[in-house]
Coordinates of C-alpha atoms in Angstrom, one line a residue:
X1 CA 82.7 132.3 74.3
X2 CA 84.3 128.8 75.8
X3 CA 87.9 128.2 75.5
X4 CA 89.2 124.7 75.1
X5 CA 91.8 122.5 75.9
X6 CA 93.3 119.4 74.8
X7 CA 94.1 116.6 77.2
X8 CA 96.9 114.6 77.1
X9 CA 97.3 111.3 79.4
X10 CA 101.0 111.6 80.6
X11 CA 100.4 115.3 81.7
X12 CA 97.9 113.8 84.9
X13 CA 99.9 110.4 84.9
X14 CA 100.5 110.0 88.6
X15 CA 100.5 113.7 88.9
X16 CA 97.7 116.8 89.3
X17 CA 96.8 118.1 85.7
X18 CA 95.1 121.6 86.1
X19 CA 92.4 122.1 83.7
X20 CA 90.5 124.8 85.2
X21 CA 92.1 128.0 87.1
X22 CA 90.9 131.9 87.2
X23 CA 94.5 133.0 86.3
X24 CA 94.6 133.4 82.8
X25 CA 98.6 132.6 83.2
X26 CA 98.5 129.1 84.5
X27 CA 97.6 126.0 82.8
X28 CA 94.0 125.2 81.8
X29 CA 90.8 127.1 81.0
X30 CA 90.6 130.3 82.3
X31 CA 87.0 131.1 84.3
X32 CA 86.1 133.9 86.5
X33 CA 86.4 132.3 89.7
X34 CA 88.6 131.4 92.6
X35 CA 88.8 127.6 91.3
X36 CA 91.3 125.1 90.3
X37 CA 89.7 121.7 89.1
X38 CA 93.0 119.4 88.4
X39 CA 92.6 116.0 87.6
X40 CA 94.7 112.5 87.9
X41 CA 95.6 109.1 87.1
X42 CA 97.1 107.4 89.7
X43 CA 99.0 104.2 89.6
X44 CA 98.1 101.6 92.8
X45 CA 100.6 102.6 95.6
X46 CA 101.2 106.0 94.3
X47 CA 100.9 109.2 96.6
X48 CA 100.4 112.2 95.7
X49 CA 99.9 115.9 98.2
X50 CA 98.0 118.6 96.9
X51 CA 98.4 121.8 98.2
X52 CA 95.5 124.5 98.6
X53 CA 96.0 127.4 96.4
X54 CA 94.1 129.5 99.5
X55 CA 94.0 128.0 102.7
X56 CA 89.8 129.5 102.5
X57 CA 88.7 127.3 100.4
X58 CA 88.0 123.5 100.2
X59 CA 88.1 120.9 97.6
X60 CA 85.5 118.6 96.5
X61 CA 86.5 115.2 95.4
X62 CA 85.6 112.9 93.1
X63 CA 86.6 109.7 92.7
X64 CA 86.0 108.6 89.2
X65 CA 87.3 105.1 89.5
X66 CA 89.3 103.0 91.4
X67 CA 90.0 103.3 95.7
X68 CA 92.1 105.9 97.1
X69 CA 92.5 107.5 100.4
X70 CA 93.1 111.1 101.5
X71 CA 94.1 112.0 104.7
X72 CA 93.6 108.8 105.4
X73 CA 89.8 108.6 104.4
X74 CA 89.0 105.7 101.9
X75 CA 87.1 106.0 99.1
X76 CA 86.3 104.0 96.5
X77 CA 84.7 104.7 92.7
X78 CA 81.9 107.4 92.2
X79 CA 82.6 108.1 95.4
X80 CA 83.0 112.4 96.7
X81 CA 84.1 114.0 99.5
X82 CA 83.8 117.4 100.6
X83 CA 87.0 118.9 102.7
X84 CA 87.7 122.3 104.2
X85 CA 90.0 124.1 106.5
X86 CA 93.0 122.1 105.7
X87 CA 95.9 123.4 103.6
X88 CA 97.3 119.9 102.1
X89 CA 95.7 116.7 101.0
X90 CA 97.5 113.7 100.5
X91 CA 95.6 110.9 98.3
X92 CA 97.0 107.4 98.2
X93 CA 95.7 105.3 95.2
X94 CA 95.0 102.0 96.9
X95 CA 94.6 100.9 93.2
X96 CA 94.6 102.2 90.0
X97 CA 92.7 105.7 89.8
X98 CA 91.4 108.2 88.5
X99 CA 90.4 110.8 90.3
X100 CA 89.0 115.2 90.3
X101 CA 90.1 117.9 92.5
X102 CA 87.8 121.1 92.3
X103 CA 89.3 123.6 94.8
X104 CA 86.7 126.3 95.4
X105 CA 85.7 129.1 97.7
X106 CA 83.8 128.2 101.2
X107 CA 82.4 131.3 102.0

C-alpha cells in the first residue's frame, strides 16, 4: 500500500518542503529508507542552507527549472548534481526555481 500526500505551494515557497522521510513522525511519506526528498520554489536572489540529516549520505539534485547555485556550483534547468561528504548545502536561486533534494545513503 502507497500513502499520499497533498502538496500545497506556500509550504516549499522559498523554503525545503519534505515529502519523503523514513520517520513515520516527520512530514511527508513515510518509506523504508534512510531518505529525505524535500522540494522548493525559490524566488531569484533567495538562499536557502540545507542541512544533512546524516553527515553519510549525499544528496542528489535536481534542478527542475530555473538557475541556482550550490556551494557555489551553477546550474541551470534539468540540470543534477550529485554531492557527498559535506554536511550543509547552500543553494542560491540565480532566478526563479524550482528545485529537488533527495538525501540518500552513500554506502
Amino acid at each position: 500500500f502507497y500513502d499520499q500526500i497533498s502538496l500545497k505551494l506556500e509550504d516549499r515557497k522559498n523554503k525545503f518542503q519534505q515529502i519523503v522521510s523514513p520517520n513515520s513522525d516527520d512530514a511527508g511519506v513515510t518509506i523504508n529508507q534512510d531518505a529525505w526528498f524535500n522540494i522548493t520554489e525559490m524566488d531569484a536572489e533567495k538562499e536557502l542552507e540545507y542541512k544533512l540529516h546524516n553527515p553519510k549520505n549525499g544528496v542528489y539534485a535536481f534542478i527542475l527549472e530555473g538557475d541556482v547555485s550550490i556551494n557555489e556550483e551553477k546550474l541551470n534547468r534539468r540540470d543534477a548534481l550529485g554531492i557527498q561528504e559535506v554536511e550543509l548545502l547552500t543553494i542560491v536561486a540565480n532566478t526563479d526555481a524550482k528545485l529537488l533534494l533527495m538525501e540518500i545513503p552513500m554506502s
